[in-house]
Tab-separated table of C-alpha atoms in Angstrom:
chain	number	residue	atom	x	y	z
A	1	MET	CA	12.119	15.468	10.159
A	2	ALA	CA	11.111	13.502	13.286
A	3	SER	CA	7.749	12.076	13.286
A	4	ALA	CA	5.403	9.826	15.008
A	5	LEU	CA	3.473	8.139	12.157
A	6	ALA	CA	0.141	9.141	13.433
A	7	LEU	CA	-2.049	11.716	11.293
A	8	ALA	CA	-3.140	15.066	12.860
A	9	ALA	CA	-5.546	17.753	11.655
A	10	GLY	CA	-3.757	20.830	10.220
A	11	LEU	CA	-4.488	23.740	7.546
A	12	SER	CA	-4.606	23.035	3.809
A	13	ALA	CA	-0.866	22.482	2.159
A	14	CYS	CA	1.155	25.051	0.292
A	15	THR	CA	4.328	23.729	-1.061
A	16	ASP	CA	5.880	26.704	-3.146
A	17	ALA	CA	9.119	28.023	-2.196
A	18	ALA	CA	7.992	31.456	-2.285
A	19	ASP	CA	5.747	30.898	0.828
A	20	TRP	CA	9.102	31.277	2.507
A	21	HIS	CA	8.978	35.040	1.945
A	22	ALA	CA	6.314	35.562	4.459
A	23	SER	CA	4.394	38.802	4.137
A	24	GLY	CA	6.012	40.320	1.240
A	25	SER	CA	9.721	40.036	2.647
A	26	SER	CA	12.768	40.817	0.773
A	27	THR	CA	14.892	38.983	-1.543
A	28	ALA	CA	16.558	35.746	0.465
A	29	SER	CA	20.163	35.768	1.309
A	30	THR	CA	20.722	32.110	0.613
A	31	SER	CA	21.135	30.538	-2.759
A	32	THR	CA	18.349	28.199	-4.205
A	33	GLN	CA	20.477	26.975	-6.870
A	34	GLY	CA	21.745	24.152	-4.828
A	35	TYR	CA	24.990	21.804	-6.118
A	36	ASP	CA	26.118	21.020	-9.864
A	37	THR	CA	25.787	17.021	-9.929
A	38	SER	CA	26.434	17.047	-13.493
A	39	GLY	CA	30.172	16.374	-13.266
A	40	ILE	CA	29.555	13.186	-11.254
A	41	GLN	CA	30.276	9.886	-12.669
A	42	LYS	CA	28.786	6.643	-12.698
A	43	ASP	CA	30.934	4.171	-10.683
A	44	ASP	CA	30.648	0.787	-12.095
A	45	THR	CA	31.466	-1.173	-9.041
A	46	ILE	CA	28.678	0.196	-7.328
A	47	ALA	CA	26.213	0.172	-10.156
A	48	ALA	CA	27.075	-3.590	-10.428
A	49	MET	CA	25.871	-3.952	-6.709
A	50	LEU	CA	22.181	-3.661	-8.034
A	51	SER	CA	20.210	-6.761	-8.753
A	52	SER	CA	18.352	-7.161	-12.036
A	53	ASP	CA	14.842	-6.835	-9.943
A	54	ASP	CA	16.074	-3.492	-8.306
A	55	LEU	CA	14.859	-0.298	-10.449
A	56	SER	CA	12.893	-2.363	-13.005
A	57	ASP	CA	12.092	0.799	-14.693
A	58	GLY	CA	15.425	2.080	-14.879
A	59	SER	CA	15.186	4.979	-12.650
A	60	LEU	CA	15.533	5.869	-8.854
A	61	ASP	CA	12.086	7.235	-7.904
A	62	ILE	CA	12.178	8.994	-4.495
A	63	GLY	CA	9.318	9.941	-2.089
A	64	ALA	CA	9.577	13.390	-0.206
A	65	SER	CA	7.585	15.939	1.678
A	66	THR	CA	8.649	18.814	-0.717
A	67	ASP	CA	7.706	21.755	1.691
A	68	TYR	CA	11.015	21.760	4.242
A	69	ALA	CA	13.545	23.840	2.957
A	70	PRO	CA	16.540	23.745	2.739
A	71	ALA	CA	16.347	20.052	2.541
A	72	GLU	CA	13.468	19.407	0.027
A	73	PHE	CA	11.015	21.825	-1.204
A	74	LEU	CA	9.803	23.200	-4.588
A	75	SER	CA	11.120	26.072	-6.421
A	76	SER	CA	8.734	28.762	-7.907
A	77	SER	CA	8.495	26.762	-11.084
A	78	GLY	CA	7.484	23.541	-9.119
A	79	LYS	CA	10.675	21.723	-9.383
A	80	ALA	CA	11.901	19.686	-6.424
A	81	ILE	CA	15.027	21.250	-5.057
A	82	GLY	CA	17.205	21.075	-1.743
A	83	TYR	CA	20.122	19.347	-0.356
A	84	ASP	CA	18.528	16.102	-0.102
A	85	VAL	CA	17.305	16.517	-3.782
A	86	ASP	CA	20.810	17.054	-4.837
A	87	LEU	CA	21.950	14.053	-2.745
A	88	THR	CA	19.769	11.582	-4.200
A	89	THR	CA	20.522	13.200	-7.766
A	90	ALA	CA	24.176	12.637	-6.854
A	91	ILE	CA	23.334	8.964	-5.872
A	92	GLY	CA	21.374	8.150	-9.165
A	93	LYS	CA	24.698	9.572	-10.946
A	94	VAL	CA	26.996	7.117	-9.061
A	95	LEU	CA	24.385	4.176	-9.747
A	96	GLY	CA	24.143	5.364	-13.606
A	97	VAL	CA	20.732	5.831	-13.539
A	98	PRO	CA	18.165	9.139	-13.446
A	99	SER	CA	16.479	9.819	-10.380
A	100	THR	CA	13.047	11.680	-9.906
A	101	THR	CA	11.901	13.135	-6.577
A	102	HIS	CA	8.117	12.788	-6.173
A	103	THR	CA	6.209	15.108	-3.619
A	104	ALA	CA	4.160	13.013	-1.124
A	105	GLU	CA	2.508	13.454	2.404
A	106	PHE	CA	5.137	13.176	4.735
A	107	ASP	CA	3.384	10.225	6.656
A	108	SER	CA	2.565	8.423	3.782
A	109	ILE	CA	6.160	7.473	2.376
A	110	ILE	CA	7.094	4.944	4.737
A	111	ALA	CA	3.923	2.659	3.441
A	112	ALA	CA	4.886	3.193	-0.116
A	113	MET	CA	8.562	2.123	0.057
A	114	GLY	CA	9.071	-0.656	-2.308
A	115	SER	CA	6.080	-0.354	-4.214
A	116	LYS	CA	5.611	3.505	-5.038
A	117	TYR	CA	9.028	4.790	-4.391
A	118	ASP	CA	12.632	3.166	-4.507
A	119	LEU	CA	14.022	5.620	-1.497
A	120	GLY	CA	12.461	7.937	0.744
A	121	VAL	CA	14.525	10.915	1.311
A	122	SER	CA	12.687	13.652	3.525
A	123	SER	CA	14.612	14.312	6.686
A	124	PHE	CA	13.533	11.089	8.339
A	125	THR	CA	15.046	10.844	11.910
A	126	ILE	CA	16.207	7.661	12.425
A	127	THR	CA	14.112	5.939	14.898
A	128	THR	CA	14.093	2.342	16.313
A	129	GLU	CA	10.426	2.199	15.355
A	130	ARG	CA	11.199	3.303	11.817
A	131	GLU	CA	14.051	0.699	11.443
A	132	GLN	CA	11.650	-2.266	12.068
A	133	SER	CA	9.516	-1.117	8.881
A	134	VAL	CA	12.459	0.028	6.570
A	135	ASP	CA	15.911	0.003	6.407
A	136	MET	CA	17.675	3.378	6.977
A	137	ILE	CA	20.904	4.701	5.792
A	138	SER	CA	22.378	7.338	7.946
A	139	TYR	CA	23.599	10.646	6.117
A	140	ILE	CA	23.076	13.691	8.248
A	141	ASN	CA	22.797	14.920	11.839
A	142	VAL	CA	20.256	17.533	12.621
A	143	GLY	CA	18.638	18.646	15.874
A	144	SER	CA	15.841	21.247	16.595
A	145	SER	CA	15.569	24.866	17.048
A	146	PHE	CA	13.264	27.542	17.725
A	147	ASP	CA	12.722	30.665	15.605
A	148	VAL	CA	10.923	33.703	16.858
A	149	GLN	CA	10.052	37.236	15.425
A	150	ALA	CA	13.112	39.308	14.731
A	151	GLY	CA	14.683	40.892	17.670
A	152	ASN	CA	12.401	38.687	19.820
A	153	PRO	CA	10.030	41.133	20.888
A	154	LYS	CA	8.292	38.780	23.391
A	155	GLY	CA	11.794	37.942	24.939
A	156	ILE	CA	10.847	34.343	24.620
A	157	ASP	CA	13.587	31.960	26.462
A	158	THR	CA	14.202	28.598	25.359
A	159	SER	CA	16.680	27.399	27.582
A	160	ASP	CA	13.734	25.706	29.561
A	161	HIS	CA	10.687	24.646	27.680
A	162	LEU	CA	8.444	25.404	31.053
A	163	LYS	CA	9.220	29.078	30.059
A	164	LEU	CA	7.469	28.671	27.085
A	165	CYS	CA	4.053	28.004	28.991
A	166	GLY	CA	1.537	30.561	28.081
A	167	LEU	CA	2.683	30.708	24.565
A	168	SER	CA	1.733	29.358	21.275
A	169	VAL	CA	4.352	27.364	19.394
A	170	GLY	CA	3.958	26.361	15.882
A	171	VAL	CA	5.202	22.892	14.587
A	172	GLN	CA	4.877	20.730	11.506
A	173	VAL	CA	2.209	17.757	11.417
A	174	GLY	CA	3.544	14.360	12.272
A	175	THR	CA	7.053	15.627	13.511
A	176	SER	CA	8.915	14.900	16.732
A	177	GLN	CA	8.955	18.580	17.398
A	178	GLU	CA	5.284	18.214	17.375
A	179	ASP	CA	5.514	15.448	19.790
A	180	THR	CA	7.854	17.343	22.162
A	181	MET	CA	5.579	20.455	22.329
A	182	LYS	CA	2.479	18.466	22.957
A	183	GLN	CA	4.664	17.012	25.757
A	184	ASP	CA	5.669	20.109	27.077
A	185	ALA	CA	1.989	21.265	27.077
A	186	GLU	CA	1.256	18.395	29.406
A	187	LYS	CA	4.015	19.556	31.548
A	188	CYS	CA	2.995	23.033	31.820
A	189	SER	CA	-0.641	21.789	32.663
A	190	ALA	CA	0.728	19.515	35.587
A	191	ALA	CA	2.853	22.484	36.866
A	192	GLY	CA	-0.157	24.476	36.962
A	193	GLU	CA	1.357	27.061	34.703
A	194	ALA	CA	-0.499	28.918	31.986
A	195	THR	CA	-1.419	26.823	28.822
A	196	LEU	CA	1.524	26.144	26.095
A	197	GLN	CA	-0.737	26.304	22.868
A	198	VAL	CA	0.626	23.960	20.076
A	199	ARG	CA	-0.259	24.934	16.557
A	200	SER	CA	0.246	22.152	14.202
A	201	TYR	CA	0.416	23.052	10.447
A	202	ASN	CA	0.552	20.635	7.381
A	203	THR	CA	3.419	22.174	6.281
A	204	GLN	CA	6.559	24.077	7.525
A	205	SER	CA	6.033	26.835	5.232
A	206	GLU	CA	2.645	27.615	6.796
A	207	ALA	CA	4.497	27.686	10.372
A	208	SER	CA	6.917	30.158	9.141
A	209	THR	CA	4.217	32.207	7.566
A	210	ALA	CA	2.230	32.137	10.739
A	211	LEU	CA	5.190	33.438	12.967
A	212	ALA	CA	6.144	36.111	10.541
A	213	GLY	CA	2.600	37.442	10.499
A	214	GLY	CA	2.481	37.136	14.402
A	215	THR	CA	-0.399	34.365	14.588
A	216	ILE	CA	2.257	32.507	16.889
A	217	ASP	CA	4.586	33.442	19.302
A	218	ALA	CA	7.463	30.732	17.880
A	219	MET	CA	8.344	28.047	15.708
A	220	TYR	CA	10.321	24.783	16.386
A	221	ALA	CA	11.712	22.555	13.591
A	222	ASP	CA	14.776	20.847	12.357
A	223	SER	CA	17.613	23.052	12.929
A	224	THR	CA	18.553	23.322	9.439
A	225	VAL	CA	14.977	23.983	8.446
A	226	ALA	CA	14.707	26.759	11.179
A	227	GLY	CA	17.979	28.518	10.320
A	228	TYR	CA	16.894	28.744	6.720
A	229	ALA	CA	13.829	30.037	7.235
A	230	ALA	CA	15.142	32.814	9.220
A	231	GLU	CA	17.120	33.602	6.194
A	232	GLN	CA	14.431	33.099	3.725
A	233	THR	CA	12.158	35.433	5.264
A	234	GLY	CA	14.302	38.358	4.661
A	235	GLY	CA	15.220	39.281	8.381
A	236	GLN	CA	11.406	38.779	9.576
A	237	LEU	CA	12.645	35.735	11.837
A	238	GLU	CA	15.426	34.924	13.622
A	239	THR	CA	16.782	31.531	15.355
A	240	VAL	CA	17.053	31.908	19.373
A	241	GLY	CA	18.684	29.074	21.983
A	242	GLU	CA	20.870	26.287	21.472
A	243	VAL	CA	20.384	23.136	18.895
A	244	GLU	CA	18.692	20.563	20.857
A	245	ASP	CA	18.707	16.951	20.646
A	246	ALA	CA	20.779	16.374	17.624
A	247	LEU	CA	20.048	13.020	15.873
A	248	PRO	CA	20.903	11.101	12.687
A	249	GLN	CA	18.703	11.230	9.861
A	250	GLY	CA	18.499	8.443	7.191
A	251	ILE	CA	17.520	7.403	3.591
A	252	LEU	CA	14.497	4.883	3.313
A	253	VAL	CA	14.718	1.600	1.581
A	254	SER	CA	12.187	-1.454	1.644
A	255	LYS	CA	13.368	-4.296	3.749
A	256	ASP	CA	12.632	-6.360	0.506
A	257	ASP	CA	15.417	-4.478	-1.391
A	258	PRO	CA	18.674	-5.590	0.480
A	259	THR	CA	20.669	-5.121	-2.681
A	260	LEU	CA	19.264	-1.726	-3.345
A	261	THR	CA	20.056	-0.661	0.133
A	262	LYS	CA	23.755	-1.906	-0.006
A	263	ALA	CA	24.335	0.051	-3.410
A	264	VAL	CA	22.479	3.068	-2.246
A	265	GLN	CA	24.757	2.849	0.951
A	266	ALA	CA	27.867	2.644	-1.010
A	267	ALA	CA	26.977	5.171	-3.130
A	268	VAL	CA	26.359	7.667	-0.318
A	269	GLN	CA	29.707	6.359	1.243
A	270	LYS	CA	31.443	7.149	-1.859
A	271	LEU	CA	30.218	10.889	-1.677
A	272	MET	CA	31.040	11.381	1.740
A	273	ASP	CA	34.777	10.142	1.118
A	274	ASP	CA	35.335	12.152	-2.052
A	275	GLY	CA	33.704	15.312	-0.320
A	276	THR	CA	30.653	15.638	-2.674
A	277	TRP	CA	28.249	15.279	0.344
A	278	GLN	CA	29.982	18.211	2.311
A	279	LYS	CA	29.879	20.359	-0.703
A	280	ILE	CA	26.326	19.947	-1.581
A	281	LEU	CA	25.525	21.041	2.088
A	282	GLY	CA	27.791	23.853	1.586
A	283	ALA	CA	26.046	24.883	-1.397
A	284	TRP	CA	22.806	25.468	0.804
A	285	GLY	CA	24.518	27.303	3.492
A	286	ILE	CA	24.817	24.145	5.849
A	287	GLU	CA	28.164	24.039	7.405
A	288	ASP	CA	27.632	21.129	9.855
A	289	GLY	CA	25.938	18.263	10.306
A	290	ALA	CA	27.319	15.728	7.228
A	291	LEU	CA	28.280	12.318	8.861
A	292	ASP	CA	31.375	10.635	7.400
A	293	LYS	CA	29.838	7.085	7.711
A	294	ALA	CA	26.620	6.045	5.881
A	295	GLU	CA	25.395	3.044	8.092
A	296	ILE	CA	22.747	0.887	7.661
A	297	ASN	CA	19.860	0.940	10.587
A	298	PRO	CA	22.480	2.141	12.967
A	299	ASN	CA	21.748	1.776	16.676
A	300	VAL	CA	20.018	5.185	18.332
A	301	GLU	CA	19.322	6.186	21.545
A	302	GLU	CA	15.463	7.330	22.072
């Protein structure tokens, strides 16, 4: 979930996973059980990297915007689930501490690092701007994709964004997809084309539901999210076009916690090396995207 840090107006939040079954859709084909992390053992060498000041309460507290399936979202019982949640649970196992994912507004997480949360794991695309505020540990590569109603009844062509002029596209507030669509709207205007309407929603499920109900013409989101939404709406939506602008996402850690950053990096690298991270993604139907190197503040082009 790439994001400018600015807030924007939107609709009220709805964060239950059932919202992905828009307009009474049928049973989803993708599992929401996730990966069984119970067999992951503590790594004493990595755990010893933590200083006495790290995790003073003995647990790993994670901030996440839990309405971004399949990365982080809430089950029907209100439990945080998703591949990011499984990853942070696995990190806690390696470090030998329990982990808890706390629901937070996406744009509030960075400011709360080191005070309210130990980690921020919420599909944060790595940017140089963010790396100036927090340390970021890379773990997955994710692009952007469009969803439309099943069968693409309006014949929407996403190969050139100027072909979206005259349409309405739903995005989540604060994401780079919102930024891109707003830039595209300006391009439509400058080219004398019909207005591109950008509809911003507080939660991704609201955008998905709006698309399934015909309120908007298309939805633009992280590629993993767009694909999962298409499956979870029981065939009401489908993904069209190519994955665009794939970029690494990162785990946030306060710059005041360098030992925690290094310990978490080592834990993620271990999970990459032993295949656990790939298995976590596989459990959520994500076949591609897993990185094989956990880097702290990697250089990125924007």
